[in-house]
Short mmCIF file of C-alpha atoms in Angstrom, two decimals:
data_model
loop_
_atom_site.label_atom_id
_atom_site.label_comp_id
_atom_site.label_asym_id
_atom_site.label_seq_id
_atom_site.Cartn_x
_atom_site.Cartn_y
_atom_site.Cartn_z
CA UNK A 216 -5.24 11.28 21.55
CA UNK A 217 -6.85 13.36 24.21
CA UNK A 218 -9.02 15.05 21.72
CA UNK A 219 -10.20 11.68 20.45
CA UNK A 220 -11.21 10.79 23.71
CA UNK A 221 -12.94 13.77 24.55
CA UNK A 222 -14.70 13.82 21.11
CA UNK A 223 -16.06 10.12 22.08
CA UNK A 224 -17.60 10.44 25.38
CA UNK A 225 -19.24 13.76 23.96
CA UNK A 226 -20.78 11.90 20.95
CA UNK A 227 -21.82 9.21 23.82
CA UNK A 228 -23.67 12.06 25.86
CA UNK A 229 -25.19 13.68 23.07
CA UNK A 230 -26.34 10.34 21.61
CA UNK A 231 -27.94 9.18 25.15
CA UNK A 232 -29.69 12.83 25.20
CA UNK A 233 -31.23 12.26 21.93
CA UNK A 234 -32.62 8.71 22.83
CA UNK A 235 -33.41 9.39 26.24
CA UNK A 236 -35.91 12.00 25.04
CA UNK A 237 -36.63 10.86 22.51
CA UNK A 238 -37.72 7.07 23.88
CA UNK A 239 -37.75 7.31 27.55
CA UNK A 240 -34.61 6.68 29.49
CA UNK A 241 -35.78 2.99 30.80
CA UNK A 242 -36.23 1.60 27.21
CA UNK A 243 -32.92 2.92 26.05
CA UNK A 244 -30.14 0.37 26.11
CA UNK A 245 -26.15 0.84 26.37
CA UNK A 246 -25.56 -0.45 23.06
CA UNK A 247 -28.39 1.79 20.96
CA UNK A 248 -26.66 4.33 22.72
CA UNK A 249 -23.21 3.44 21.41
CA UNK A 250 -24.24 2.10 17.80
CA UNK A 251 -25.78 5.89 17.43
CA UNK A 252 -22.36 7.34 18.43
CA UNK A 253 -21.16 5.13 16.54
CA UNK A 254 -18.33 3.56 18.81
CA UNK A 255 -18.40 -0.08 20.24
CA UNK A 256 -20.23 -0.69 23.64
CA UNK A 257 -17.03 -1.79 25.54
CA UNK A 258 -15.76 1.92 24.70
CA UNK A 259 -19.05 3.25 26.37
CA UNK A 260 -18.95 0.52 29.48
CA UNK A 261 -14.89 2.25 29.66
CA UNK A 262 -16.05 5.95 29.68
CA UNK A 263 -19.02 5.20 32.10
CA UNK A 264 -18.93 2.05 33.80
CA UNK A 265 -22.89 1.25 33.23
CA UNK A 266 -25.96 2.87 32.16
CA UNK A 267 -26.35 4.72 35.91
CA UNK A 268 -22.85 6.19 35.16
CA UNK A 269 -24.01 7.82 31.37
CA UNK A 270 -27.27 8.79 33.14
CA UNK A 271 -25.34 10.85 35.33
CA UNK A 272 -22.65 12.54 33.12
CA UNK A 273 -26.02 13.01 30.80
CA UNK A 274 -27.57 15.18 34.04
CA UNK A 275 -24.19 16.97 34.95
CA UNK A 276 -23.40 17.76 31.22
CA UNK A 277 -26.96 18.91 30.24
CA UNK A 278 -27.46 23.31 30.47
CA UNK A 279 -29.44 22.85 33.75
CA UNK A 280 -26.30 21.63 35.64
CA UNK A 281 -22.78 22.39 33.21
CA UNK A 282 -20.49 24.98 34.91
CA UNK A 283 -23.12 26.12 37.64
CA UNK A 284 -20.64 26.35 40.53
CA UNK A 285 -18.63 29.10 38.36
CA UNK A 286 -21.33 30.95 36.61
CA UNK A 287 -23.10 31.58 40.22
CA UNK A 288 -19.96 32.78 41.61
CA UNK A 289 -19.25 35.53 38.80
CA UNK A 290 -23.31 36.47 39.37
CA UNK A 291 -22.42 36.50 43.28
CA UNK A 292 -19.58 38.59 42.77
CA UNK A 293 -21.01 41.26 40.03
CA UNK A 294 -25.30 41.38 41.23
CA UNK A 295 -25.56 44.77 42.74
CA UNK A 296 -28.92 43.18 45.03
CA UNK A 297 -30.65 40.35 46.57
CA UNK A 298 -33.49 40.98 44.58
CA UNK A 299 -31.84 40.79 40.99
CA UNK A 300 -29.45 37.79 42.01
CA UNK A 301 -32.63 35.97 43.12
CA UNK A 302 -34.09 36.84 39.65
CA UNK A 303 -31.27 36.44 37.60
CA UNK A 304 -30.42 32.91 38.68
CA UNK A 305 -34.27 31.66 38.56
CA UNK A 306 -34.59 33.00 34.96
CA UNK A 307 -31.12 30.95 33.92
CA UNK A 308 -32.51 27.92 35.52
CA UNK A 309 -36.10 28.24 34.09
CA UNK A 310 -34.46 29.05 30.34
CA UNK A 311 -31.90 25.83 31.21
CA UNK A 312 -34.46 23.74 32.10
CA UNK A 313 -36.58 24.78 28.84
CA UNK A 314 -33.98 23.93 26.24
CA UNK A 315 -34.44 19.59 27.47
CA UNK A 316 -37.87 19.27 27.71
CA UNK A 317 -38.02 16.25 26.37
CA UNK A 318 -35.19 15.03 29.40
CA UNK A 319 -37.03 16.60 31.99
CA UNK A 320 -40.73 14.50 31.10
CA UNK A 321 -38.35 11.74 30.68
CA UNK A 322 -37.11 12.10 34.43
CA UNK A 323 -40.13 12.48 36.01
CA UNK A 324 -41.94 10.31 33.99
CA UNK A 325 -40.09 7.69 34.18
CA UNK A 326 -39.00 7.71 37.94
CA UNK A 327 -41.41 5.10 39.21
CA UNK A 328 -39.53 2.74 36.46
CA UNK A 329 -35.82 3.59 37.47
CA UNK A 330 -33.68 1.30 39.31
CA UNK A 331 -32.65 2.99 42.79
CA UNK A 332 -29.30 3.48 41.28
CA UNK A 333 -31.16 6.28 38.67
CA UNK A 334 -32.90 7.57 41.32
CA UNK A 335 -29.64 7.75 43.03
CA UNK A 336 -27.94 9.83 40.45
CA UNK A 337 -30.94 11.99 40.07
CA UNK A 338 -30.60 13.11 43.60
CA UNK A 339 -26.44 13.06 43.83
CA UNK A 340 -26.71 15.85 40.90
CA UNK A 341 -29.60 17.66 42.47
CA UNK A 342 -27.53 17.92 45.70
CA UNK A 343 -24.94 19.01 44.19
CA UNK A 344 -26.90 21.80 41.94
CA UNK A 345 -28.15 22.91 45.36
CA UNK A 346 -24.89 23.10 47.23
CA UNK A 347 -23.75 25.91 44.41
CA UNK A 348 -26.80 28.14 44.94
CA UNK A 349 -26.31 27.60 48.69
CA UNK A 350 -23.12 29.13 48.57
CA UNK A 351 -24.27 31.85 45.39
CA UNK A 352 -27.30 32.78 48.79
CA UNK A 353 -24.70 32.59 51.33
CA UNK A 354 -22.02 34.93 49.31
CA UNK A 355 -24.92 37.52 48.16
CA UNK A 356 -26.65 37.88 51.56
CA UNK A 357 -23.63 38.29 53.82
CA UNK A 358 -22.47 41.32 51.37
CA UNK A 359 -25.55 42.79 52.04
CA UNK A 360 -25.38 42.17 55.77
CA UNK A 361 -28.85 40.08 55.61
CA UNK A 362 -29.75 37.62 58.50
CA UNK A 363 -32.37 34.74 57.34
CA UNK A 364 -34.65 32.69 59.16
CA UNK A 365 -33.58 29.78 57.31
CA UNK A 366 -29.97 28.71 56.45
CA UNK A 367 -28.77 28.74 53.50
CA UNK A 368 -28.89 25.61 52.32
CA UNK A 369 -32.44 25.18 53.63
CA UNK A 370 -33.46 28.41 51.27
CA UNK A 371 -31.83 26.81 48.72
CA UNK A 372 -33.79 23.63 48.87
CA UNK A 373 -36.97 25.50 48.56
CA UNK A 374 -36.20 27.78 45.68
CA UNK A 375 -34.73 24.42 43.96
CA UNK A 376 -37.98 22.71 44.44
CA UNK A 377 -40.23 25.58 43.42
CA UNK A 378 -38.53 26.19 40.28
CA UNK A 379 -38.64 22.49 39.49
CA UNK A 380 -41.90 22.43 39.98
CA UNK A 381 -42.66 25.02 37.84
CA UNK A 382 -40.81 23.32 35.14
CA UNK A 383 -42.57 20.11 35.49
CA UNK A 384 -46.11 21.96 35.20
CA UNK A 385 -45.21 23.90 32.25
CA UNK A 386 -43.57 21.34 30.20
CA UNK A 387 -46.49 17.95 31.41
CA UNK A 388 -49.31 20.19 31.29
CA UNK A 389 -51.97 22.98 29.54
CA UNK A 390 -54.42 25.52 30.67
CA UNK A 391 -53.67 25.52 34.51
CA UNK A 392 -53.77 29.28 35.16
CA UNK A 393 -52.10 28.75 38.15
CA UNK A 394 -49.76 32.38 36.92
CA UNK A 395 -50.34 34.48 33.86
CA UNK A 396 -46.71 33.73 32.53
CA UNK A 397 -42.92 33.09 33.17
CA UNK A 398 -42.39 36.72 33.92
CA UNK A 399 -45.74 36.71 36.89
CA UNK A 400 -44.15 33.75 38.49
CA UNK A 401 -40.68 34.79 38.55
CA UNK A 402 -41.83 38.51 40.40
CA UNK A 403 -44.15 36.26 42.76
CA UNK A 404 -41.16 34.13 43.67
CA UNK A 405 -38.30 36.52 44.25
CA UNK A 406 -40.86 38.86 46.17
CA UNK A 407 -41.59 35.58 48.68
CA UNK A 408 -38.26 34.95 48.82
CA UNK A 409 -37.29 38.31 50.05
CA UNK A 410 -40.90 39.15 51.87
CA UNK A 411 -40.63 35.65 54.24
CA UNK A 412 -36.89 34.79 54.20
CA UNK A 413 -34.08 37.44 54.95
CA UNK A 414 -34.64 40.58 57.25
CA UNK A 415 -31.91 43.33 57.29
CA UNK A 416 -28.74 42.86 60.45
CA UNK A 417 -30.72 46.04 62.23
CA UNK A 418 -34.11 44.10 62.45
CA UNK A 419 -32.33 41.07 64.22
CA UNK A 420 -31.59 42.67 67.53
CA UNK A 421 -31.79 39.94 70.07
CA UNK A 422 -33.56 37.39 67.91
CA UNK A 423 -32.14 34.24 67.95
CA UNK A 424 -31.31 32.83 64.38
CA UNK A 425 -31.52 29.09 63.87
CA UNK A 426 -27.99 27.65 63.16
CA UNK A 427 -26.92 25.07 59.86
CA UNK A 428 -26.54 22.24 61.47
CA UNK A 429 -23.43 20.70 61.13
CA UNK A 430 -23.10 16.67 60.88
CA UNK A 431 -19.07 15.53 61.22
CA UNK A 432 -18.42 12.04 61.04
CA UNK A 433 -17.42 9.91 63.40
CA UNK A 434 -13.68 8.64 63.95
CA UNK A 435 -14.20 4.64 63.28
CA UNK A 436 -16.70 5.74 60.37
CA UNK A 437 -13.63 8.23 58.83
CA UNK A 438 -11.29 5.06 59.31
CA UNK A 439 -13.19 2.50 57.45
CA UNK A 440 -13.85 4.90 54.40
CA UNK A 441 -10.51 5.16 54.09
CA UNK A 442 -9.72 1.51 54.65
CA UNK A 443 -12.32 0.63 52.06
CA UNK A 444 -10.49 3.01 49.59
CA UNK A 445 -7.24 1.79 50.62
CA UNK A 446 -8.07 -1.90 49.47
CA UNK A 447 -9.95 -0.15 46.35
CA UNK A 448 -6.69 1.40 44.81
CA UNK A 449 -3.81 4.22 45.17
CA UNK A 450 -5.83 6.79 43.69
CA UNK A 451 -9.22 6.41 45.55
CA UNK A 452 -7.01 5.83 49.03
CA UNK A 453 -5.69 9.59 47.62
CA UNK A 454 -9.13 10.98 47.00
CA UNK A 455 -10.02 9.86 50.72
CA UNK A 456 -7.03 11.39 51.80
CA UNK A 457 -7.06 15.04 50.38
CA UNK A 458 -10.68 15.03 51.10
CA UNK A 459 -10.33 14.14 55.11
CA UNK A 460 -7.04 15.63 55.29
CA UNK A 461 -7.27 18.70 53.65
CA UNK A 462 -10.85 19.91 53.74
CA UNK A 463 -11.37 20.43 49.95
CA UNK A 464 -14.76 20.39 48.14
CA UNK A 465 -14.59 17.84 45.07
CA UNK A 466 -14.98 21.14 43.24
CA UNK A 467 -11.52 22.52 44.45
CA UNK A 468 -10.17 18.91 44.24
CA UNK A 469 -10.42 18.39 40.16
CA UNK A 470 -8.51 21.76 39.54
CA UNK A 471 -5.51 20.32 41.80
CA UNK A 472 -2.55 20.28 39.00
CA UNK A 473 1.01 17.74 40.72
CA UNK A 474 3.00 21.38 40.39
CA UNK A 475 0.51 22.77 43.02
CA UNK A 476 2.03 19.87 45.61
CA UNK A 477 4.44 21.84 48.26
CA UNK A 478 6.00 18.84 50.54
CA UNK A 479 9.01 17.81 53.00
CA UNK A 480 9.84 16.34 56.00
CA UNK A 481 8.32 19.11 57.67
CA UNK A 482 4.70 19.86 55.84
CA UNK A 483 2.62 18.82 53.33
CA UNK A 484 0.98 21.45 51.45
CA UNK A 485 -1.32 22.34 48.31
CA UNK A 486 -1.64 25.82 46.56
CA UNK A 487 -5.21 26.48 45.68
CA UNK A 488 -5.75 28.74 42.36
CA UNK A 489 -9.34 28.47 42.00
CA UNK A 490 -11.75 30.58 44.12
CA UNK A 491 -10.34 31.76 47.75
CA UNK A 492 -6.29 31.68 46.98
CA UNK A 493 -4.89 30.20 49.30
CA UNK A 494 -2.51 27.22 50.68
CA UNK A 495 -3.98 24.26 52.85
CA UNK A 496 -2.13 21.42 55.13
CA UNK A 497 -2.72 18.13 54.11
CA UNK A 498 -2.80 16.47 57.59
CA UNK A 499 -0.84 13.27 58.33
CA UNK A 500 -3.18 12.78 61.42
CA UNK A 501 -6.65 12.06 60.97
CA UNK A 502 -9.49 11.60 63.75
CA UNK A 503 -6.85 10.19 65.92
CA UNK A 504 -4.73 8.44 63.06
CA UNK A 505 -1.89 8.99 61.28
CA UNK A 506 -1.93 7.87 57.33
CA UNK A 507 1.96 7.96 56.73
CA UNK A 508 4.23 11.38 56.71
CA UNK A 509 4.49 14.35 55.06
CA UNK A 510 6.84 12.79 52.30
CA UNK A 511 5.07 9.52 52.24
CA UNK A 512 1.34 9.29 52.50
CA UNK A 513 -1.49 7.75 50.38
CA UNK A 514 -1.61 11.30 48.40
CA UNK A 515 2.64 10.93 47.40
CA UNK A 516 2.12 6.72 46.88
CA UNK A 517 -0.41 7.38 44.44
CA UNK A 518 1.82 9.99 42.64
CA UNK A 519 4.71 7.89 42.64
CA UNK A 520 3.24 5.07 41.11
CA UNK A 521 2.21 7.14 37.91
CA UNK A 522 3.96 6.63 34.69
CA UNK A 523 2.33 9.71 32.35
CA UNK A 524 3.12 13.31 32.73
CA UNK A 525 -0.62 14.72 33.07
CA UNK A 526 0.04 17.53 34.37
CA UNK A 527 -3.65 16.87 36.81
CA UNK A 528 -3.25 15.54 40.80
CA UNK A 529 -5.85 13.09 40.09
CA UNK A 530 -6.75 11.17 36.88
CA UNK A 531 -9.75 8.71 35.76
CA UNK A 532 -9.21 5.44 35.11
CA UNK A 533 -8.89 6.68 31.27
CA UNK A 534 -5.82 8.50 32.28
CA UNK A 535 -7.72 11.57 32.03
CA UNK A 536 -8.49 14.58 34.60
CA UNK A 537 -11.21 13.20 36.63
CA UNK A 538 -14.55 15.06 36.96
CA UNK A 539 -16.59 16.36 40.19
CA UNK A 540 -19.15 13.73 39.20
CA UNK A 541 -16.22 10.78 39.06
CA UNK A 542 -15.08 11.68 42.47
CA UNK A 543 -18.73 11.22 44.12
CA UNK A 544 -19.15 8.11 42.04
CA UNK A 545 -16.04 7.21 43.77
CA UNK A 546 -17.37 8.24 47.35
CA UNK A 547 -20.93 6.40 46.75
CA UNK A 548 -19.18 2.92 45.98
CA UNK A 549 -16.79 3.12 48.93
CA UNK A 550 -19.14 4.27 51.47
CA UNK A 551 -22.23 1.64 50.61
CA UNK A 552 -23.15 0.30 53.24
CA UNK A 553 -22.01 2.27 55.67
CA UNK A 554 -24.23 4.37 58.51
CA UNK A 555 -23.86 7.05 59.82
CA UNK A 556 -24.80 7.99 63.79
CA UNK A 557 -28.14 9.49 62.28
CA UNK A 558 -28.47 6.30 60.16
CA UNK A 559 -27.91 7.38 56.59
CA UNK A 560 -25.08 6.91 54.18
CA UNK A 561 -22.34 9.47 54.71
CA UNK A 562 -22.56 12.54 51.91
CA UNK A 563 -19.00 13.69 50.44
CA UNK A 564 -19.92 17.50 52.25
CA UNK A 565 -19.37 15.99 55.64
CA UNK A 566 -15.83 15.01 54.64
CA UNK A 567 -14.98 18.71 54.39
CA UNK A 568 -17.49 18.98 57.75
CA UNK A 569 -15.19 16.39 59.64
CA UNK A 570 -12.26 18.36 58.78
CA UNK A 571 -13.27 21.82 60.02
CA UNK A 572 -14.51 20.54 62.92
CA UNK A 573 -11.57 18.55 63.92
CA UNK A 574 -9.17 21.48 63.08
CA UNK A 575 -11.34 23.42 65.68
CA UNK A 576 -11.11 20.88 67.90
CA UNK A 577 -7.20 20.33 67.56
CA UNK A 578 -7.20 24.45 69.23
CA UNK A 579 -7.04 26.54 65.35
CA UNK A 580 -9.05 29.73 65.97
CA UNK A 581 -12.18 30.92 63.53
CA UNK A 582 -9.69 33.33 62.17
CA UNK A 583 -7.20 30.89 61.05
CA UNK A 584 -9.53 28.78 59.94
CA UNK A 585 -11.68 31.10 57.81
CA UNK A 586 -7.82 31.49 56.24
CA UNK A 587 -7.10 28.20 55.44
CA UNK A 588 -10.92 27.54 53.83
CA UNK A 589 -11.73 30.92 52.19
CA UNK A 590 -14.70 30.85 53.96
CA UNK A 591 -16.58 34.05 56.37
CA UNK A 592 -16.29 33.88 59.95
CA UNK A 593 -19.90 34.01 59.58
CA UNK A 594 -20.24 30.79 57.77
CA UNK A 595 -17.88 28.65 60.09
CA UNK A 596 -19.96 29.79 62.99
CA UNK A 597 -22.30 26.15 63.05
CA UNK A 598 -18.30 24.99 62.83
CA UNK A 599 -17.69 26.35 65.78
CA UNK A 600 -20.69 25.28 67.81
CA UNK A 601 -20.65 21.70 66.54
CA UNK A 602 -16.80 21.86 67.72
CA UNK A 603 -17.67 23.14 71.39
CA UNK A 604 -20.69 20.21 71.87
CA UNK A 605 -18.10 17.92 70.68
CA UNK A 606 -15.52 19.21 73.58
CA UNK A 607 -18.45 19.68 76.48
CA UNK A 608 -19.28 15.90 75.38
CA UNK A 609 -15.47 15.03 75.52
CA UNK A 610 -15.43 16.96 79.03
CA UNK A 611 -18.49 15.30 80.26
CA UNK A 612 -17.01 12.00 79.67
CA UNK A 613 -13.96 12.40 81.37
CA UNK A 614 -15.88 13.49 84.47
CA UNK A 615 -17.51 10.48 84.52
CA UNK A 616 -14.13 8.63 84.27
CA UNK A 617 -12.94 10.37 87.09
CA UNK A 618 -12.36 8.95 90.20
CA UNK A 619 -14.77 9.51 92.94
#
């Protein structure tokens, strides 16, 4: 039965990629889309939920984005330089990016003509694709000992957009000479990259380095996600859960098998097999609240309720293991709406923001914490910062209180 299911949705996804490039993705409908897959709408509508939802399986499923998150972390951990992991992943994404040309007219194209939700799911997956080579920049220059001018995340975002661009010129456009070939741009990038962004520990010296800024979210903003998600259903009240309680990527999350639950009266634990190894809490109390006990919480409810024996922590609503994409589908519905301080919608990274910086805050040392989240010292340092101008805020506000 599984395999049935899995051999619809891909005939679904490959039938979408053949109409979207080959008609445009705003004149293809839902049903030409099924009646070339040959299944019955409702099934698509079921695997999906609309045309935004096929666009973005479509995105994550197509050789630019499929298994990026692992294949960056086996370059991270084999590249013996900065200079060939910069090369190595712009020539994957270039070669990716090549093999749906027609998709990739098709999104720009087309993008004045989408409805905001496209343009939505555009940008969720391009978030996402960023957040892996973050981490790939992060991993490869901290081996190395580099420093950068720019975090991460920020040198990311550029490489992103310049190889996007690229794509978009080569693939809409002739006889610009702006580079000789694929090869010319590729050196010209990679020796930017390394000429204007890192510099070696030794060159640092007293220099000081601009810090990722971290952006936690408020208490009464963390308690009305998970109120929302608590009147949407057991399992998205669980998603909400793991993610504030636990401080797990969606990544991390859709590997989470029920055997990998520890729990009694006295903890509430789950065993991590993918990536860092490791075992993390799954707090009770959250920004001030507590969401049940360590034997009966929304994450145990939603278990208990269950009548199959997937073996899976968390399933779709076709009974199947749900996806990264399913889970930030699921945080985009139940946080519409909803501001942040900075007055935008919360992001599902500042879930697992909220929760390092409130384990901080609770007294856990950088040690500990780099333990419990597989992450370097190094990278929890913005963490830590964000954690001590919450407590000299906290202080500051108590002195006020005081009596004179």
């Amino acid at each position: 039965m599984s395999g049935e299911i899995i051999s619809t949705r891909q005939r679904l996804i490959n039938a979408a990629m053949e109409l979207f490039s080959a008609q445009g993705i705003t004149e293809t409908t839902t049903k030409a889309v099924a009646e070339l897959a040959k299944v019955n709408e409702v099934t698509l509508f079921r695997q999906f939920g609309n045309k935004q939802g096929l666009l973005l399986a479509v995105i994550f499923e197509s050789p630019v984005f499929k298994e990026l998150g692992e294949s960056l972390k086996t370059q991270a951990s084999q590249t013996a330089s900065v200079y060939q992991a910069l090369k190595d992943y712009c020539e994957e994404r270039i070669t990716a990016l090549e093999q749906v040309p027609e998709l990739v007219r098709s999104l720009v194209g087309e993008a004045g003509k989408y409805p905001v939700e496209n343009r939505q799911a555009l940008g969720r997956s391009l978030t996402q694709a960023n957040h892996y080579v973050a981490e790939y920049l992060a991993t490869v220059m901290e081996r190395e000992q580099l420093q950068t001018q720019l975090p991460a995340q920020k040198l990311a975002s550029l490489l992103n957009s310049m190889l996007l661009g690229y794509a978009v010129i080569e693939l809409t456009s002739e006889f610009h000479e702006l580079w000789h070939d694929r090869d010319e741009f590729l050196e010209n990038l990679v020796a930017l990259f390394l000429q204007v962004a890192p510099k070696s520990a030794n060159q640092v010296n007293n220099e000081s380095i601009p810090i990722e800024k971290v952006i936690d979210l408020p208490a009464n903003l963390v308690h009305s996600i998970l109120q929302r998600a608590k009147k949407s259903g057991l399992r998205d009240y669980a998603l909400m859960y793991v993610l504030f309680g636990s401080g797990l990527s969606s990544e991390e999350m859709v590997n989470l098998e029920r055997s990998q639950q520890i729990n009694d009266a006295n903890q509430h634990l789950l065993q991590i097999t993918q990536g860092a190894i490791r075992q993390v809490p799954v707090n009770q109390w959250i920004m001030g609240k507590r969401y049940g006990s360590y034997i009966r919480n929304p994450l145990t409810q939603w278990l208990k309720s269950r009548k199959d024996d997937h073996s899976a922590l968390f399933l779709n609503d076709d009974g199947m293991p749900i996806s990264e994409g399913e889970i930030q589908e699921h945080w985009r519905i139940l946080t519409q709406g909803l501001l942040t301080p900075e007055g935008q919608q919360p992001i599902i990274e500042q879930a697992q923001q909220t929760w390092c910086v409130e384990m901080l805050m609770k007294g856990m040392n950088l040690e500990d914490l780099s333990i419990i989240t597989g992450w370097s010292r190094t990278k929890l340092q913005p963490y830590a910062r964000r954690a001590r101008e919450k407590s000299a805020l906290e202080q500051a506000i108590r002195l006020d209180n005081k009596p004179q």
